[in-house]
PDB file of N, CA, C and O in Angstrom:
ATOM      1  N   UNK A  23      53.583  26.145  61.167  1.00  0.00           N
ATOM      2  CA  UNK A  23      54.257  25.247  62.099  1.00  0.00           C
ATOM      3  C   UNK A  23      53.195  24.765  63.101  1.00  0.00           C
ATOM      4  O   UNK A  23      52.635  25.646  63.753  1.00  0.00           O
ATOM      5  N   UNK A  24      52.835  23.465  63.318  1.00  0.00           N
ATOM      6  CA  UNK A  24      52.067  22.899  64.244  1.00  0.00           C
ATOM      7  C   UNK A  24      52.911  22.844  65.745  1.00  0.00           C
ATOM      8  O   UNK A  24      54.083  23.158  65.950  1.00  0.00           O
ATOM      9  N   UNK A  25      51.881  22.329  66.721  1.00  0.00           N
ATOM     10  CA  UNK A  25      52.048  22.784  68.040  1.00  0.00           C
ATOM     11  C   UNK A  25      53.557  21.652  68.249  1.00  0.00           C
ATOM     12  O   UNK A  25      54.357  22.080  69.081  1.00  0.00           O
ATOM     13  N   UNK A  26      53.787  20.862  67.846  1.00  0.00           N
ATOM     14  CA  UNK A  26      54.808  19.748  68.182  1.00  0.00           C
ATOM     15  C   UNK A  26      56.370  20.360  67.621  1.00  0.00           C
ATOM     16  O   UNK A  26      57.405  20.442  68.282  1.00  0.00           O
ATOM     17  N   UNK A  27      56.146  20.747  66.186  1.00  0.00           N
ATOM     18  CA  UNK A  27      56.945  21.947  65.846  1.00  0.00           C
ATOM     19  C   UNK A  27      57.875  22.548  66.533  1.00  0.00           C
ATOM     20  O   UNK A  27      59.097  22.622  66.656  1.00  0.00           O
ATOM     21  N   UNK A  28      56.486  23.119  67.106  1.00  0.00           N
ATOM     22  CA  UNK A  28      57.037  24.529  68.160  1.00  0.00           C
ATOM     23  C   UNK A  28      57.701  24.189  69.580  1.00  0.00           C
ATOM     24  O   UNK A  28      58.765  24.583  70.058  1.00  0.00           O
ATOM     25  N   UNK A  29      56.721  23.327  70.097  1.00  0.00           N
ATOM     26  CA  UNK A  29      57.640  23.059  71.213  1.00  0.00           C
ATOM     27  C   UNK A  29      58.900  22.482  70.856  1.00  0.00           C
ATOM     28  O   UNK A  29      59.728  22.854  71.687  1.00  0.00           O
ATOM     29  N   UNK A  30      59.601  21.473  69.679  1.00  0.00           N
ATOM     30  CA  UNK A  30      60.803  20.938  69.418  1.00  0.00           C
ATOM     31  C   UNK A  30      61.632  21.946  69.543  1.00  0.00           C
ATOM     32  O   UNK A  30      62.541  21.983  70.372  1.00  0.00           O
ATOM     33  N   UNK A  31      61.311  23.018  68.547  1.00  0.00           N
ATOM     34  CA  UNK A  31      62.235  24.369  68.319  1.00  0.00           C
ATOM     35  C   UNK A  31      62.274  24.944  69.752  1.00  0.00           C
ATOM     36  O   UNK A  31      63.418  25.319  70.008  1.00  0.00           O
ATOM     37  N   UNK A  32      61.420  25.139  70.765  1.00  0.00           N
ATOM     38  CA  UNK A  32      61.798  25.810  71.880  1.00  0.00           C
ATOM     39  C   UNK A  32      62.307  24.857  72.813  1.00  0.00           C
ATOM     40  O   UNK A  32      62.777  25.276  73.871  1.00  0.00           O
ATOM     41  N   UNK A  33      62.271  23.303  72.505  1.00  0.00           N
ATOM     42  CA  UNK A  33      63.337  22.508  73.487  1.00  0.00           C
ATOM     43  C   UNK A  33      64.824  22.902  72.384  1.00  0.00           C
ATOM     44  O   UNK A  33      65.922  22.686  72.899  1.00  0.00           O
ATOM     45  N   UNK A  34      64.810  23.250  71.474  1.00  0.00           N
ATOM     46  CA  UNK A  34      66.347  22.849  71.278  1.00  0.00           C
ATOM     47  C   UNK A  34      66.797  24.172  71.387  1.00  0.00           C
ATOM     48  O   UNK A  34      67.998  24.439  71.396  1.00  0.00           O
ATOM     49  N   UNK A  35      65.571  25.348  71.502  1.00  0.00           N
ATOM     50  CA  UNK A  35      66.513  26.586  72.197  1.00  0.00           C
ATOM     51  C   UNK A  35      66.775  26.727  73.800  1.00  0.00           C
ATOM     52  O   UNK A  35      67.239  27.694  74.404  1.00  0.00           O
ATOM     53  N   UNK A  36      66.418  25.703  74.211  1.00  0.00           N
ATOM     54  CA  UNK A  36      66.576  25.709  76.011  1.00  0.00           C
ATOM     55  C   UNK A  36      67.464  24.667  76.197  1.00  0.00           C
ATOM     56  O   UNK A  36      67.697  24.376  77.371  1.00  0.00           O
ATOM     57  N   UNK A  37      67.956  24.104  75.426  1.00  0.00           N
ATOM     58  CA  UNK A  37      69.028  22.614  75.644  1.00  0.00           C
ATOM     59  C   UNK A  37      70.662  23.223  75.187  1.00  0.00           C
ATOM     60  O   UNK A  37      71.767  22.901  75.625  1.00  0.00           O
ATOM     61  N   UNK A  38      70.201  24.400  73.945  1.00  0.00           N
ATOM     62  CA  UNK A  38      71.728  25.300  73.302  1.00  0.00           C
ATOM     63  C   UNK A  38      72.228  25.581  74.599  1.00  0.00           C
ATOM     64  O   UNK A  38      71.592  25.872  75.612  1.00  0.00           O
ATOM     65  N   UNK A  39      73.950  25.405  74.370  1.00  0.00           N
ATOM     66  CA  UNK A  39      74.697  26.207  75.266  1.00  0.00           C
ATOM     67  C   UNK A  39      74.137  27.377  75.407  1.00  0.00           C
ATOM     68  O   UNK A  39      73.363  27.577  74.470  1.00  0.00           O
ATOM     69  N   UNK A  40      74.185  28.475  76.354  1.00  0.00           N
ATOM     70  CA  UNK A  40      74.315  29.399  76.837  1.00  0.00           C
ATOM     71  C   UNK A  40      75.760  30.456  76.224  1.00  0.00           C
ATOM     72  O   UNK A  40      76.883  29.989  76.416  1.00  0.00           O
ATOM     73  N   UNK A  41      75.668  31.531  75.671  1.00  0.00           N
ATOM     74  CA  UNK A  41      77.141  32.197  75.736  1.00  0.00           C
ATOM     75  C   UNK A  41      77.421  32.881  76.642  1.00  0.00           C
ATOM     76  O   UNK A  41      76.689  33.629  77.290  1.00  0.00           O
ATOM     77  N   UNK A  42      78.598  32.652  76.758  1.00  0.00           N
ATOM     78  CA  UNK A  42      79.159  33.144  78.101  1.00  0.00           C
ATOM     79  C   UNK A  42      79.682  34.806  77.620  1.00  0.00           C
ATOM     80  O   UNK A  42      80.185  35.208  76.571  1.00  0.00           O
ATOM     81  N   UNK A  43      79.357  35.427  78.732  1.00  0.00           N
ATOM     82  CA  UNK A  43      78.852  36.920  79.289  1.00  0.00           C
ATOM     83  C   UNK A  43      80.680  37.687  79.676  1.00  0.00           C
ATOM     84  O   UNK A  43      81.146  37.287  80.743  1.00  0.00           O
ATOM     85  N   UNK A  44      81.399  38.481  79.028  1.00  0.00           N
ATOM     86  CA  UNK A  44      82.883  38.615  79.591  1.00  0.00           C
ATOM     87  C   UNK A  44      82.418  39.364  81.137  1.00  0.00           C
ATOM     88  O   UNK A  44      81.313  39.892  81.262  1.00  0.00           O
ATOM     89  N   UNK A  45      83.363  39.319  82.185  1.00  0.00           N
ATOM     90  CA  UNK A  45      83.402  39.770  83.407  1.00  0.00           C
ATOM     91  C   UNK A  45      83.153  41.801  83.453  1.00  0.00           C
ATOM     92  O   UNK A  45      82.541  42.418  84.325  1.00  0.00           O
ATOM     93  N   UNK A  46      83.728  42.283  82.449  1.00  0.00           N
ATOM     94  CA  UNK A  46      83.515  43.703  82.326  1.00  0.00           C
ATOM     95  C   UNK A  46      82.008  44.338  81.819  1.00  0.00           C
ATOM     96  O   UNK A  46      81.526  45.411  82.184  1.00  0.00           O
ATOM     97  N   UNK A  47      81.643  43.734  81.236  1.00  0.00           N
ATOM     98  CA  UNK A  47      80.299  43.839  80.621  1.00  0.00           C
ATOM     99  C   UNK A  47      79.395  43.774  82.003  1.00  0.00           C
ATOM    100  O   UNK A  47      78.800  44.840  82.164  1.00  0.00           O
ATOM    101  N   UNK A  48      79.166  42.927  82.914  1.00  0.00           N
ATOM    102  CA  UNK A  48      78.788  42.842  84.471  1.00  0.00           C
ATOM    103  C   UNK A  48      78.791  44.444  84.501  1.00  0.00           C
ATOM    104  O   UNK A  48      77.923  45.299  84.322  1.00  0.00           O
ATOM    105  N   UNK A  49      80.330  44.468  84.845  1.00  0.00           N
ATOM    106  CA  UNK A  49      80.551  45.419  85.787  1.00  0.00           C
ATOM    107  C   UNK A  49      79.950  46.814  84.975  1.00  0.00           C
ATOM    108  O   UNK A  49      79.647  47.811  85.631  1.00  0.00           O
ATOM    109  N   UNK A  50      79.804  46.774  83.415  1.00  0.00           N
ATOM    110  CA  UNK A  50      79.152  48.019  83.056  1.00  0.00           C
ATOM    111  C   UNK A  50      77.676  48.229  83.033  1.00  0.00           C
ATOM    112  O   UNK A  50      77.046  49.271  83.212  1.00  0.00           O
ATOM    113  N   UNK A  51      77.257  47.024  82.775  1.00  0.00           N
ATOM    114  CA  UNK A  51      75.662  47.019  83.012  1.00  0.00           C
ATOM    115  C   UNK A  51      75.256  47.220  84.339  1.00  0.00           C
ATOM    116  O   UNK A  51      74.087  47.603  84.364  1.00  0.00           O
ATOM    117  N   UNK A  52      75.891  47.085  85.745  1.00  0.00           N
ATOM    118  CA  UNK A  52      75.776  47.867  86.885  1.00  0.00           C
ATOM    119  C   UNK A  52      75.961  48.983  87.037  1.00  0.00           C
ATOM    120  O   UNK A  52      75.327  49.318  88.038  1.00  0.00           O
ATOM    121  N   UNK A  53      76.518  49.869  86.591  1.00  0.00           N
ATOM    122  CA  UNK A  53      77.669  50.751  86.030  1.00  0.00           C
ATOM    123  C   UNK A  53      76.391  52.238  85.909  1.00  0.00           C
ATOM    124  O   UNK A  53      76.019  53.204  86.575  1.00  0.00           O
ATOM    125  N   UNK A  54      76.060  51.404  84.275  1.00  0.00           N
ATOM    126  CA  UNK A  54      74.745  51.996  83.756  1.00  0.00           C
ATOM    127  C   UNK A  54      73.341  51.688  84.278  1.00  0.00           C
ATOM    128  O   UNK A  54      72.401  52.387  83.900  1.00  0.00           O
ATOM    129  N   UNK A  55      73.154  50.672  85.132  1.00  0.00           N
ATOM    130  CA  UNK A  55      72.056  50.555  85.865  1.00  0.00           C
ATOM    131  C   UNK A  55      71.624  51.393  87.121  1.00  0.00           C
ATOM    132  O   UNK A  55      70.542  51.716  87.611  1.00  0.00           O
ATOM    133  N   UNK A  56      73.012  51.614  87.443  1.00  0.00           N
ATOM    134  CA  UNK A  56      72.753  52.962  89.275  1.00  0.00           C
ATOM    135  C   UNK A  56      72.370  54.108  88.185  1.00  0.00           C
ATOM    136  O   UNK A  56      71.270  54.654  88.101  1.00  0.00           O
ATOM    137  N   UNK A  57      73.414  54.339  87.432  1.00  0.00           N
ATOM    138  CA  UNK A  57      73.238  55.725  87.223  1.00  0.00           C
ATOM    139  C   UNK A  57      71.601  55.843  86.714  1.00  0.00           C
ATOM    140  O   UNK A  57      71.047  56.901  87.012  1.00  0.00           O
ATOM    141  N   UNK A  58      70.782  54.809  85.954  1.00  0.00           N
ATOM    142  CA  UNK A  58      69.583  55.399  85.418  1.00  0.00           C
ATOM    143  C   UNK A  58      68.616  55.105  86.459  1.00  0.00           C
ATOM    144  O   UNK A  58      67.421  55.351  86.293  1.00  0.00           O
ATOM    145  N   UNK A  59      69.151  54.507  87.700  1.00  0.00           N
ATOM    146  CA  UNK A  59      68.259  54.332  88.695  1.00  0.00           C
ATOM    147  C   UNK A  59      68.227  55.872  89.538  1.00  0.00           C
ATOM    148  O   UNK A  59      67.231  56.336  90.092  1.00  0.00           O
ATOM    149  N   UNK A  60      69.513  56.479  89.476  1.00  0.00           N
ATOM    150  CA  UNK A  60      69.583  57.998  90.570  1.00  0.00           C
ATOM    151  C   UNK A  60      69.468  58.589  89.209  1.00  0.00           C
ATOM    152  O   UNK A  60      69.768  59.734  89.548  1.00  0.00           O
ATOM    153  N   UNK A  61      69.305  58.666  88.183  1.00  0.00           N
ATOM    154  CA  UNK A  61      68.441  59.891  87.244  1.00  0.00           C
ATOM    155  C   UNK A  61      67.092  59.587  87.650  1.00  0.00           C
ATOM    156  O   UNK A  61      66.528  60.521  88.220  1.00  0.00           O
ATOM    157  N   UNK A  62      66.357  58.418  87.494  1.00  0.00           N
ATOM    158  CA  UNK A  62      65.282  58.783  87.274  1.00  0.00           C
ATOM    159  C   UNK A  62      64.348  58.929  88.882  1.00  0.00           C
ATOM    160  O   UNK A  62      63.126  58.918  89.030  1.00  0.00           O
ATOM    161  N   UNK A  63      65.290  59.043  89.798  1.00  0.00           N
ATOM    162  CA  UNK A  63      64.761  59.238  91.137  1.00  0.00           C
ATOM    163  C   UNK A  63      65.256  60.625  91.156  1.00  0.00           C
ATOM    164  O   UNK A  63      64.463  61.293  91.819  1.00  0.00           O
ATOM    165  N   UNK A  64      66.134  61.273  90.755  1.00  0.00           N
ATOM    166  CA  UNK A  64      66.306  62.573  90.519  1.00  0.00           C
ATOM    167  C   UNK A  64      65.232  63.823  89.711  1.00  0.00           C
ATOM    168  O   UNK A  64      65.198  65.053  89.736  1.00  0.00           O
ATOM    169  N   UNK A  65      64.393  62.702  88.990  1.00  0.00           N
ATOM    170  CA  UNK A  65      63.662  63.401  87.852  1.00  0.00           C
ATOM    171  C   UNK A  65      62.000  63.550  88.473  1.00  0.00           C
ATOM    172  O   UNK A  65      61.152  64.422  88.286  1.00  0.00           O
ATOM    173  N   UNK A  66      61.987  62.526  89.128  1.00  0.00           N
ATOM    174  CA  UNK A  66      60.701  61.919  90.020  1.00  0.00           C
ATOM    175  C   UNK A  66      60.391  63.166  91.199  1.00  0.00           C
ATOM    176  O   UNK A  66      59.402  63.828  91.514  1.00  0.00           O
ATOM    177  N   UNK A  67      62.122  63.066  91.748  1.00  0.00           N
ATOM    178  CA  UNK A  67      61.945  64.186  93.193  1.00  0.00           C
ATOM    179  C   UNK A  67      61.318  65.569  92.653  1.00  0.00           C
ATOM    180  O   UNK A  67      60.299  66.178  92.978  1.00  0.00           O
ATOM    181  N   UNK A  68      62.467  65.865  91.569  1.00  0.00           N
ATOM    182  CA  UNK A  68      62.467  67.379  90.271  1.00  0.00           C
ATOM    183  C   UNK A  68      60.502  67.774  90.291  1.00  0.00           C
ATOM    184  O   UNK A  68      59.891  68.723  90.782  1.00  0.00           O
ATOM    185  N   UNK A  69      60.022  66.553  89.522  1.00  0.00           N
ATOM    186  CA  UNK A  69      58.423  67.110  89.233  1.00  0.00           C
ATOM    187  C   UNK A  69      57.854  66.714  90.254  1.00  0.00           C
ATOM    188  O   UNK A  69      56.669  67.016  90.107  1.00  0.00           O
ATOM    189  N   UNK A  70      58.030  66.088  91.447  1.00  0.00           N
ATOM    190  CA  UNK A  70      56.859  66.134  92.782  1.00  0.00           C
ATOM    191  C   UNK A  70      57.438  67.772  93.217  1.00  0.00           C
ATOM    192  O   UNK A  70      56.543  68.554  93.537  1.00  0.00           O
ATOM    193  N   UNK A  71      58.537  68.180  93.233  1.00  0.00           N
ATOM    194  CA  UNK A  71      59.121  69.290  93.619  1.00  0.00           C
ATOM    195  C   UNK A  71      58.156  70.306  93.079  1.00  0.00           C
ATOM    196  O   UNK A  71      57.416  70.995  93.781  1.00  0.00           O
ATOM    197  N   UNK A  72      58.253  70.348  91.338  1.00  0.00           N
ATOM    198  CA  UNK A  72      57.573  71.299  90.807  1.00  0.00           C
ATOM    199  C   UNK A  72      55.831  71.388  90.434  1.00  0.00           C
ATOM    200  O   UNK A  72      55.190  72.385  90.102  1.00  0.00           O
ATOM    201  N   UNK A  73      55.337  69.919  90.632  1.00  0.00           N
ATOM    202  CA  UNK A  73      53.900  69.911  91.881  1.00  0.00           C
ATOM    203  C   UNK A  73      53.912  70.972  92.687  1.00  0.00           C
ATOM    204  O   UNK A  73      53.491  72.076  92.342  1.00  0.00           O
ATOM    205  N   UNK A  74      54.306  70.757  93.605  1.00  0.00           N
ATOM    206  CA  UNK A  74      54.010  71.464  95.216  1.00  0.00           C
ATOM    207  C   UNK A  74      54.188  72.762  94.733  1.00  0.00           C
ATOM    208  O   UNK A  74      53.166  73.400  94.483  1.00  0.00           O
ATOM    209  N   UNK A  75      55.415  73.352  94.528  1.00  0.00           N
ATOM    210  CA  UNK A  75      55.405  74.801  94.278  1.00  0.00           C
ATOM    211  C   UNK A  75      54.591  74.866  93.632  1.00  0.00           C
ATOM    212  O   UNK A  75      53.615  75.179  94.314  1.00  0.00           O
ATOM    213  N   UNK A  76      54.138  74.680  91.887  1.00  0.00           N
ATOM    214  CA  UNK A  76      52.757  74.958  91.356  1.00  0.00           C
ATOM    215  C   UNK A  76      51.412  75.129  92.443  1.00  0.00           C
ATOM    216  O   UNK A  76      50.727  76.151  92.414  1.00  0.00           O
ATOM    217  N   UNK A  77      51.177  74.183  93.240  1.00  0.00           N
ATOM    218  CA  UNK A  77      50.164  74.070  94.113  1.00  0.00           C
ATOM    219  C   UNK A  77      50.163  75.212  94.982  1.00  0.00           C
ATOM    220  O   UNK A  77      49.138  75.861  95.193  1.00  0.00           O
ATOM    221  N   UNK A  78      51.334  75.492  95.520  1.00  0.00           N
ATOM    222  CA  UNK A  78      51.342  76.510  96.533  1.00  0.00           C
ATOM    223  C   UNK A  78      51.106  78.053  96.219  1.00  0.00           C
ATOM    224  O   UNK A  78      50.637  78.988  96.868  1.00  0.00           O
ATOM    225  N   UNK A  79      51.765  77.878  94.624  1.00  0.00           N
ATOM    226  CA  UNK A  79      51.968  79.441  94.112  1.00  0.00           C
ATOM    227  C   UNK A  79      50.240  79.679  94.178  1.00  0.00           C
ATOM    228  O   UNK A  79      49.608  80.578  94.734  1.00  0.00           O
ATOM    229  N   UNK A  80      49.778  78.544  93.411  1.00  0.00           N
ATOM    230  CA  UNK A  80      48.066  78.705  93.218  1.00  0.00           C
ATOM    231  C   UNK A  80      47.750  78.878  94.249  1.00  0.00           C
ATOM    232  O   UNK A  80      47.335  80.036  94.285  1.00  0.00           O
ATOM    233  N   UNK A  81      47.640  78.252  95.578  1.00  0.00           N
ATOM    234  CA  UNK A  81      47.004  78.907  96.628  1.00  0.00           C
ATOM    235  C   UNK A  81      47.667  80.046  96.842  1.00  0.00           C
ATOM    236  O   UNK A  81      47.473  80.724  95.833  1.00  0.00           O
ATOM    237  N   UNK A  82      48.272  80.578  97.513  1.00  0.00           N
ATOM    238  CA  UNK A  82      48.693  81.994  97.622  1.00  0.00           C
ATOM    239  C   UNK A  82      48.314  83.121  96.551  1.00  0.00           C
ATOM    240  O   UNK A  82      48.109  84.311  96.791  1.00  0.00           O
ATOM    241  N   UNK A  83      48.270  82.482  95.335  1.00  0.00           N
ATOM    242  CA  UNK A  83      47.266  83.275  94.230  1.00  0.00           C
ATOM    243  C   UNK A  83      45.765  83.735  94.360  1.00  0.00           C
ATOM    244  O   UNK A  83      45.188  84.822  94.347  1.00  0.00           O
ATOM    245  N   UNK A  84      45.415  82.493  94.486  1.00  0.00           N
ATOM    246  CA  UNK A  84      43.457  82.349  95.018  1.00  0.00           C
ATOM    247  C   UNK A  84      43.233  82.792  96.253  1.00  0.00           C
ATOM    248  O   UNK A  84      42.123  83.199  96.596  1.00  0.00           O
ATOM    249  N   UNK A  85      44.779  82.742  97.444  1.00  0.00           N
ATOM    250  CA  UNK A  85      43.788  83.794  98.495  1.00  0.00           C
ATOM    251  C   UNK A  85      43.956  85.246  98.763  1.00  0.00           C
ATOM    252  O   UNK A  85      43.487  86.019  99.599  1.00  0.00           O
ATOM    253  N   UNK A  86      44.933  85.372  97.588  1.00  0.00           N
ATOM    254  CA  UNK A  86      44.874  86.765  97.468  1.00  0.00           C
ATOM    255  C   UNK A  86      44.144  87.606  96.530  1.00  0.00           C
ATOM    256  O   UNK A  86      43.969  88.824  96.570  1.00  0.00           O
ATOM    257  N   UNK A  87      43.696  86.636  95.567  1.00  0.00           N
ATOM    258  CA  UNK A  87      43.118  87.895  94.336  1.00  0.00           C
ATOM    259  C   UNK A  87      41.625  87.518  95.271  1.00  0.00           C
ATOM    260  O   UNK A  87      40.970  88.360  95.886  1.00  0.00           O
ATOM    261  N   UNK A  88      41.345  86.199  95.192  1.00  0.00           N
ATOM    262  CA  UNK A  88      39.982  85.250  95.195  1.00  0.00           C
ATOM    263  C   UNK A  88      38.961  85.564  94.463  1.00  0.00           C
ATOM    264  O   UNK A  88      38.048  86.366  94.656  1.00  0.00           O
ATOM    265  N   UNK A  89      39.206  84.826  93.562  1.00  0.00           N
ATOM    266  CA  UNK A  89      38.396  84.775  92.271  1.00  0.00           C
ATOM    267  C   UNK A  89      37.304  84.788  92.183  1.00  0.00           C
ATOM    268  O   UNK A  89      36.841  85.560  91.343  1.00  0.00           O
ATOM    269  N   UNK A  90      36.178  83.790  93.149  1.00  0.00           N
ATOM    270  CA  UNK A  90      35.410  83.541  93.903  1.00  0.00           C
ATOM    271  C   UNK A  90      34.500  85.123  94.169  1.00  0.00           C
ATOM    272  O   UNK A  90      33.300  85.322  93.981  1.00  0.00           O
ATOM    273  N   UNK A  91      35.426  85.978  94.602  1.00  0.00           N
ATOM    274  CA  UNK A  91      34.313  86.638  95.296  1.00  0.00           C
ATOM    275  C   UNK A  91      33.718  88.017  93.938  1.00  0.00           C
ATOM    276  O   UNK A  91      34.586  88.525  93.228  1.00  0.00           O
ATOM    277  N   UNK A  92      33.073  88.200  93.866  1.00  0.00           N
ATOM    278  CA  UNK A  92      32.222  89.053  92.871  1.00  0.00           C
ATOM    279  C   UNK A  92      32.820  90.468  93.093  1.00  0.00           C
ATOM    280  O   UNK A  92      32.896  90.905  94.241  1.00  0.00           O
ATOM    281  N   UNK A  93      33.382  91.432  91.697  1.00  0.00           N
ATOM    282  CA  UNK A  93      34.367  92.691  91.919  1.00  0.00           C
ATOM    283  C   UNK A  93      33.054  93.393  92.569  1.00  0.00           C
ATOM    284  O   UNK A  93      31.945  92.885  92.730  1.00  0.00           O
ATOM    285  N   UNK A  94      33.469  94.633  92.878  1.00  0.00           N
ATOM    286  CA  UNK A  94      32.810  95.775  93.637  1.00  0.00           C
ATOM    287  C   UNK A  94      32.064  96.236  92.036  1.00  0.00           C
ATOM    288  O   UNK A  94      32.566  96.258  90.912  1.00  0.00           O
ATOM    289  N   UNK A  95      30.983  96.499  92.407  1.00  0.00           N
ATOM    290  CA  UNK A  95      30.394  97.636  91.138  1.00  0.00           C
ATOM    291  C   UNK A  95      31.435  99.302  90.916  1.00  0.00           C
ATOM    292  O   UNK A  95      31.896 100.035  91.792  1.00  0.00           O
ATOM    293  N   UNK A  96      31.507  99.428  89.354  1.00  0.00           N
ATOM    294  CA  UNK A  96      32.509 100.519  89.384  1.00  0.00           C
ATOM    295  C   UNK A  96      31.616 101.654  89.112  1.00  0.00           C
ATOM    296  O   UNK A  96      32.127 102.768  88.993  1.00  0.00           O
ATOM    297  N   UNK A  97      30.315 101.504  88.996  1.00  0.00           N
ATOM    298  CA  UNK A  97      29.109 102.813  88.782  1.00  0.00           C
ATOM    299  C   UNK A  97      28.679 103.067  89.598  1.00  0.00           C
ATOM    300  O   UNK A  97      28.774 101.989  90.183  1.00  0.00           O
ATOM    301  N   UNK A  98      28.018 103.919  90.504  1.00  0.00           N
ATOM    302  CA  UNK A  98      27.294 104.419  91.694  1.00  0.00           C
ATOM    303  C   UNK A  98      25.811 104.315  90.962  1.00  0.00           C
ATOM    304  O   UNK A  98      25.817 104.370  89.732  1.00  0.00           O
ATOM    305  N   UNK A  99      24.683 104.184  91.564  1.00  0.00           N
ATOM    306  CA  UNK A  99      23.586 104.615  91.086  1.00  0.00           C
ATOM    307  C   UNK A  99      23.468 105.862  90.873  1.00  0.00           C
ATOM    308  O   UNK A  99      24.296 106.735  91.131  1.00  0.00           O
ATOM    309  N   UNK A 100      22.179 106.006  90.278  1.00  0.00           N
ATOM    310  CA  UNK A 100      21.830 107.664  90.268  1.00  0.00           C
ATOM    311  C   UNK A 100      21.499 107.666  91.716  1.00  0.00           C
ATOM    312  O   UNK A 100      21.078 106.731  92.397  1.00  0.00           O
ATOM    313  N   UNK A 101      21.784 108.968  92.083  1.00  0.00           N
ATOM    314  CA  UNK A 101      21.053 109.246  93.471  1.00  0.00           C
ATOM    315  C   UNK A 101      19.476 110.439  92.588  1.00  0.00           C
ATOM    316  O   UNK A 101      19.365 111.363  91.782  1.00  0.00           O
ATOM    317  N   UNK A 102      18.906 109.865  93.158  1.00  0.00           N
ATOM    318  CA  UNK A 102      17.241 110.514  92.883  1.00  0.00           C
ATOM    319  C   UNK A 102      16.493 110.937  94.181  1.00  0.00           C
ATOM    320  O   UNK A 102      17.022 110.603  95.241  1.00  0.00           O
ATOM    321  N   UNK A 103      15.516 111.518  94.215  1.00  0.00           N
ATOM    322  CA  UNK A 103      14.261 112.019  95.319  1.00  0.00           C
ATOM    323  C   UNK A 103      15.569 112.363  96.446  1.00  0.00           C
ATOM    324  O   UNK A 103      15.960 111.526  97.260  1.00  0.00           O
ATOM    325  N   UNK A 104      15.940 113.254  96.365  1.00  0.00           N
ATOM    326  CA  UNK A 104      16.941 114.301  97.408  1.00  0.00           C
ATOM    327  C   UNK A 104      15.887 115.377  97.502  1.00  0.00           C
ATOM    328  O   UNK A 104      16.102 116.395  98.160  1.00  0.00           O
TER     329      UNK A 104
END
């Protein structure tokens, strides 16, 4: 299909009536639009939620074991020249 083609076919799909939409269908596609708008702000809050606790448990982890710092030696030397 050449370029003249194409634009004909997309004027005579912008010139077609329109079908008309029944009044209940509105009201359900709003219906179903809140609700997936407060799930997925529900789901958003849920894992920033379970962020932070992860974050926090880890700190309170690291400043209590602290990984960081090198264990104590569990051998004594020999003690010698007494």
């Amino acid at each position: 299909m050449n370029q003249r083609g194409r634009e004909s076919a997309v004027r005579q799909m912008l010139e077609a009536p329109t079908a008309q939409v029944s009044p209940e269908l509105y009201a359900d596609v709003l219906r179903r639009g809140g609700r997936m708008l407060r799930r997925r702000r529900a789901i958003r809050r849920l894992l920033w939620l379970l962020l932070l606790a992860g974050t926090v448990a880890f700190v309170v982890w690291a400043l209590t074991v602290q990984p960081w710092v090198e264990p104590p030696s569990e051998t004594t030397p020999p003690l010698t020249g007494w």
